[in-house]
Short mmCIF file of C-alpha atoms in Angstrom, two decimals:
data_model
loop_
_atom_site.label_atom_id
_atom_site.label_comp_id
_atom_site.label_asym_id
_atom_site.label_seq_id
_atom_site.Cartn_x
_atom_site.Cartn_y
_atom_site.Cartn_z
CA UNK W 1 109.31 118.74 109.89
CA UNK W 2 110.11 119.59 113.64
CA UNK W 3 106.98 120.26 115.81
CA UNK W 4 108.39 123.19 117.32
CA UNK W 5 108.21 124.94 113.95
CA UNK W 6 104.71 124.87 113.64
CA UNK W 7 101.78 126.98 114.46
CA UNK W 8 98.10 126.50 114.43
CA UNK W 9 97.30 127.95 110.97
CA UNK W 10 100.53 126.82 109.17
CA UNK W 11 100.16 125.09 105.96
CA UNK W 12 101.89 121.88 105.23
CA UNK W 13 101.86 119.22 102.47
CA UNK W 14 100.40 115.45 103.55
CA UNK W 15 102.21 112.42 102.48
CA UNK W 16 99.87 112.96 99.04
CA UNK W 17 101.30 116.10 98.36
CA UNK W 18 98.13 117.79 99.56
CA UNK W 19 97.84 120.84 101.34
CA UNK W 20 97.11 120.57 104.97
CA UNK W 21 96.26 123.79 107.21
CA UNK W 22 96.93 123.15 110.72
CA UNK W 23 93.81 123.59 112.73
CA UNK W 24 94.78 122.24 115.88
CA UNK W 25 96.90 119.23 117.10
CA UNK W 26 95.30 115.71 117.44
CA UNK W 27 97.68 114.90 120.12
CA UNK W 28 100.71 114.40 117.99
CA UNK W 29 99.39 114.80 114.64
CA UNK W 30 98.69 118.04 112.78
CA UNK W 31 94.85 117.90 112.13
CA UNK W 32 92.67 119.99 109.38
CA UNK W 33 88.94 120.34 110.43
CA UNK W 34 86.60 119.47 107.42
CA UNK W 35 83.36 119.96 106.57
CA UNK W 36 80.71 119.05 104.57
CA UNK W 37 77.65 121.28 103.88
CA UNK W 38 78.45 123.20 106.88
CA UNK W 39 78.76 120.25 109.17
CA UNK W 40 82.01 119.29 110.62
CA UNK W 41 83.11 115.63 109.74
CA UNK W 42 86.00 113.54 110.52
CA UNK W 43 89.20 115.60 110.28
CA UNK W 44 92.11 115.04 108.00
CA UNK W 45 95.06 114.01 109.86
CA UNK W 46 98.70 113.20 109.04
CA UNK W 47 101.81 112.03 111.11
CA UNK W 48 104.36 114.74 111.53
CA UNK W 49 107.08 112.57 110.33
CA UNK W 50 104.98 112.64 106.86
CA UNK W 51 104.54 116.28 106.71
CA UNK W 52 106.35 118.20 104.50
CA UNK W 53 107.11 122.07 104.21
CA UNK W 54 105.64 124.03 101.13
CA UNK W 55 108.61 125.54 99.39
CA UNK W 56 108.05 129.56 99.21
CA UNK W 57 107.44 130.44 95.65
CA UNK W 58 106.12 133.71 93.63
CA UNK W 59 102.93 132.00 93.29
CA UNK W 60 102.53 131.50 97.13
CA UNK W 61 103.64 135.33 97.75
CA UNK W 62 100.77 136.32 95.45
CA UNK W 63 98.19 134.23 96.94
CA UNK W 64 99.10 136.01 100.21
CA UNK W 65 98.62 139.15 98.50
CA UNK W 66 101.91 140.26 98.04
CA UNK W 67 102.87 143.01 95.44
CA UNK W 68 105.55 142.04 92.91
CA UNK W 69 107.85 144.86 91.82
CA UNK W 70 111.16 144.08 89.73
CA UNK W 71 113.99 146.20 89.18
CA UNK W 72 116.43 144.76 87.20
CA UNK W 73 117.90 141.64 88.78
CA UNK W 74 115.85 142.75 92.09
CA UNK W 75 112.61 141.62 92.73
CA UNK W 76 110.64 143.00 95.99
CA UNK W 77 107.34 141.54 97.59
CA UNK W 78 105.63 143.77 99.75
CA UNK W 79 102.35 144.31 101.86
CA UNK W 80 101.70 147.26 103.83
CA UNK W 81 103.39 145.35 106.55
CA UNK W 82 106.38 143.33 105.08
CA UNK W 83 108.73 143.35 102.12
CA UNK W 84 110.90 140.55 101.47
CA UNK W 85 113.44 140.43 98.55
CA UNK W 86 114.54 138.01 95.40
CA UNK W 87 117.91 138.68 94.04
CA UNK W 88 118.80 137.05 90.84
CA UNK W 89 122.51 137.06 91.82
CA UNK W 90 121.58 135.05 94.98
CA UNK W 91 119.58 132.02 93.23
CA UNK W 92 116.54 133.54 93.57
CA UNK W 93 116.26 132.91 97.34
CA UNK W 94 113.75 134.62 99.27
CA UNK W 95 114.94 136.85 101.68
CA UNK W 96 113.19 139.19 104.62
CA UNK W 97 116.19 141.67 105.65
CA UNK W 98 116.69 143.77 108.67
CA UNK W 99 119.76 145.86 109.04
CA UNK W 100 122.73 143.82 109.36
CA UNK W 101 120.71 140.53 109.24
CA UNK W 102 118.83 138.21 107.07
CA UNK W 103 116.01 135.37 107.22
CA UNK W 104 115.93 133.33 104.57
CA UNK W 105 112.37 132.29 103.95
CA UNK W 106 112.29 128.68 102.43
CA UNK W 107 109.00 127.59 103.40
CA UNK W 108 105.55 128.69 103.45
CA UNK W 109 105.14 127.92 107.38
CA UNK W 110 108.00 130.38 107.92
CA UNK W 111 106.69 133.49 106.02
CA UNK W 112 103.41 133.06 107.84
CA UNK W 113 105.22 132.52 111.28
CA UNK W 114 107.54 135.68 110.67
CA UNK W 115 104.76 137.59 109.30
CA UNK W 116 102.42 136.59 112.62
CA UNK W 117 105.36 137.25 114.99
CA UNK W 118 106.15 140.75 113.48
CA UNK W 119 102.74 142.33 112.86
CA UNK W 120 100.40 139.91 115.26
CA UNK W 121 97.89 139.32 112.30
CA UNK W 122 97.69 136.09 109.89
CA UNK W 123 98.65 136.15 106.61
CA UNK W 124 95.25 135.45 104.44
CA UNK W 125 95.50 133.22 101.57
CA UNK W 126 93.66 134.51 98.49
CA UNK W 127 92.39 131.34 97.60
CA UNK W 128 89.57 129.59 98.90
CA UNK W 129 90.61 125.95 97.97
CA UNK W 130 93.66 125.20 99.13
CA UNK W 131 94.06 122.20 96.58
CA UNK W 132 93.52 122.03 92.91
CA UNK K 1 95.34 133.22 124.83
CA UNK K 2 94.53 131.63 121.92
CA UNK K 3 96.10 128.73 120.48
CA UNK K 4 97.40 130.10 117.04
CA UNK K 5 100.06 132.11 119.44
CA UNK K 6 101.83 129.31 120.45
CA UNK K 7 104.44 126.95 119.37
CA UNK K 8 105.95 124.08 121.37
CA UNK K 9 108.67 125.32 123.57
CA UNK K 10 106.95 128.34 124.54
CA UNK K 11 106.97 129.47 128.09
CA UNK K 12 103.23 130.12 129.60
CA UNK K 13 101.98 130.51 133.09
CA UNK K 14 99.73 128.00 134.71
CA UNK K 15 97.43 130.07 137.41
CA UNK K 16 96.08 127.05 139.32
CA UNK K 17 100.05 125.64 139.66
CA UNK K 18 101.27 129.10 140.09
CA UNK K 19 104.34 128.08 138.20
CA UNK K 20 106.01 128.53 134.67
CA UNK K 21 105.41 125.95 132.30
CA UNK K 22 107.21 125.13 128.89
CA UNK K 23 104.85 123.74 126.23
CA UNK K 24 105.76 120.47 125.23
CA UNK K 25 103.89 118.88 122.61
CA UNK K 26 100.66 120.06 120.11
CA UNK K 27 98.32 118.38 122.38
CA UNK K 28 99.17 121.22 125.02
CA UNK K 29 98.79 123.77 122.58
CA UNK K 30 95.00 122.63 122.04
CA UNK K 31 94.59 123.03 126.00
CA UNK K 32 95.87 126.33 126.23
CA UNK K 33 93.09 127.37 123.69
CA UNK K 34 90.97 130.23 125.80
CA UNK K 35 91.88 128.25 129.19
CA UNK K 36 91.83 130.95 131.86
CA UNK K 37 93.91 129.09 133.69
CA UNK K 38 96.94 129.59 131.36
CA UNK K 39 98.16 133.06 130.96
CA UNK K 40 100.70 134.67 128.93
CA UNK K 41 103.95 135.73 130.72
CA UNK K 42 104.60 139.72 130.83
CA UNK K 43 108.00 140.38 128.97
CA UNK K 44 109.83 142.20 131.13
CA UNK K 45 113.64 143.31 131.69
CA UNK K 46 114.27 140.62 134.31
CA UNK K 47 112.99 137.97 131.32
CA UNK K 48 115.17 139.84 129.05
CA UNK K 49 118.25 138.89 131.24
CA UNK K 50 117.11 135.23 131.80
CA UNK K 51 117.35 134.74 127.94
CA UNK K 52 120.71 136.15 128.18
CA UNK K 53 120.42 139.32 126.22
CA UNK K 54 122.49 142.27 126.52
CA UNK K 55 120.61 145.46 127.66
CA UNK K 56 121.63 148.85 127.15
CA UNK K 57 119.96 152.00 127.77
CA UNK K 58 118.30 154.15 125.32
CA UNK K 59 116.52 157.44 125.37
CA UNK K 60 113.09 158.03 127.05
CA UNK K 61 113.25 155.13 129.13
CA UNK K 62 113.55 152.87 126.55
CA UNK K 63 115.78 149.63 126.68
CA UNK K 64 117.17 147.92 123.81
CA UNK K 65 118.10 144.38 123.15
CA UNK K 66 120.27 142.87 120.19
CA UNK K 67 118.59 140.32 117.91
CA UNK K 68 121.53 138.76 117.45
CA UNK K 69 123.01 138.05 121.14
CA UNK K 70 126.37 138.59 121.89
CA UNK K 71 127.34 139.47 118.79
CA UNK K 72 127.65 143.06 116.93
CA UNK K 73 124.26 143.53 115.27
CA UNK K 74 122.38 146.82 114.79
CA UNK K 75 119.10 145.27 114.50
CA UNK K 76 117.47 145.64 118.06
CA UNK K 77 114.09 145.55 119.85
CA UNK K 78 113.66 148.28 122.27
CA UNK K 79 111.03 148.51 124.77
CA UNK K 80 109.38 150.50 127.24
CA UNK K 81 107.85 149.15 130.15
CA UNK K 82 106.01 152.30 130.88
CA UNK K 83 104.94 153.15 127.87
CA UNK K 84 103.76 149.45 126.51
CA UNK K 85 105.77 150.37 123.62
CA UNK K 86 107.96 148.16 121.67
CA UNK K 87 109.80 148.67 118.28
CA UNK K 88 111.81 146.43 115.96
CA UNK K 89 114.51 148.28 113.97
CA UNK K 90 114.85 146.49 110.96
CA UNK K 91 117.19 148.91 109.18
CA UNK K 92 114.09 150.28 106.84
CA UNK K 93 114.65 153.66 105.02
CA UNK K 94 111.94 154.41 106.92
CA UNK K 95 112.97 153.72 110.10
CA UNK K 96 112.03 151.32 112.98
CA UNK K 97 108.66 149.35 113.02
CA UNK K 98 106.56 149.43 115.81
CA UNK K 99 105.58 146.24 117.01
CA UNK K 100 103.06 146.89 119.89
CA UNK K 101 101.70 143.67 120.13
CA UNK K 102 104.97 142.16 121.10
CA UNK K 103 103.82 142.24 125.37
CA UNK K 104 104.67 139.02 126.32
CA UNK K 105 107.39 136.33 126.60
CA UNK K 106 105.99 133.59 123.91
CA UNK K 107 105.73 136.67 121.56
CA UNK K 108 109.51 137.40 121.76
CA UNK K 109 110.54 133.91 121.56
CA UNK K 110 108.68 133.36 118.66
CA UNK K 111 109.50 136.32 116.86
CA UNK K 112 113.25 135.56 117.87
CA UNK K 113 112.92 131.92 116.54
CA UNK K 114 111.24 133.29 113.03
CA UNK K 115 113.98 135.57 112.68
CA UNK K 116 117.17 133.42 113.69
CA UNK K 117 115.88 129.77 113.42
CA UNK K 118 117.28 129.27 117.14
CA UNK K 119 115.45 128.85 120.42
CA UNK K 120 115.05 131.12 122.79
CA UNK K 121 116.03 129.67 126.41
CA UNK K 122 116.41 130.79 129.93
CA UNK K 123 119.90 130.96 130.75
CA UNK K 124 120.94 132.26 127.37
CA UNK K 125 121.31 128.92 126.08
CA UNK K 126 120.54 128.31 122.40
#
């Protein structure tokens, strides 16, 4: 992953495929704050070269509170502020469409950043534990 | 400014050094968090021109920029300095979307990157 894609709050995968939330940068490493019984302990960090983006799936969209609607081969996912489309004829890729343009959202952090850029608000994830 | 607004490549203003600064690494993002010496740069027409956008006049003191630079595209960001009003026309049947939070250069940089996957740089170079 490239560092310039990332913003604090983004969700990534570490080398063990565990979800890592970028709480701050430990110099060049994404770091997640960790707590045990409300006391902050040593953070989780990962070298950027081992970080991987999380593929954006329907499961993630539902976690973020998007509502799913299907009309034949077209699925739309929407919140009050953002609407995304998934077309069967387009290999079920997920798109945000705007007038003559569209942007394919392949990864969770891309969706998080588009939402923040367009609305000024963070997408909230409806799960408490990011890893099962 | 809060650190979660920022990405590497964003431009900010360093108050004590009186200069524009490009954030180069994650550590600098941490340093910017709630730091009174780091301020956002107000988005002005001058900045839009530096980024290489084509400006054209609209109605009611609004100015428009094309999201995709130098190509025909009806997706626009329009804004008015006087009304502090920014609007993103995304072709939605309900019309354009107000994006009143876009007031600063780094916010436009991040919106542009999120929509196009390309960095907005001074001089219109991508």
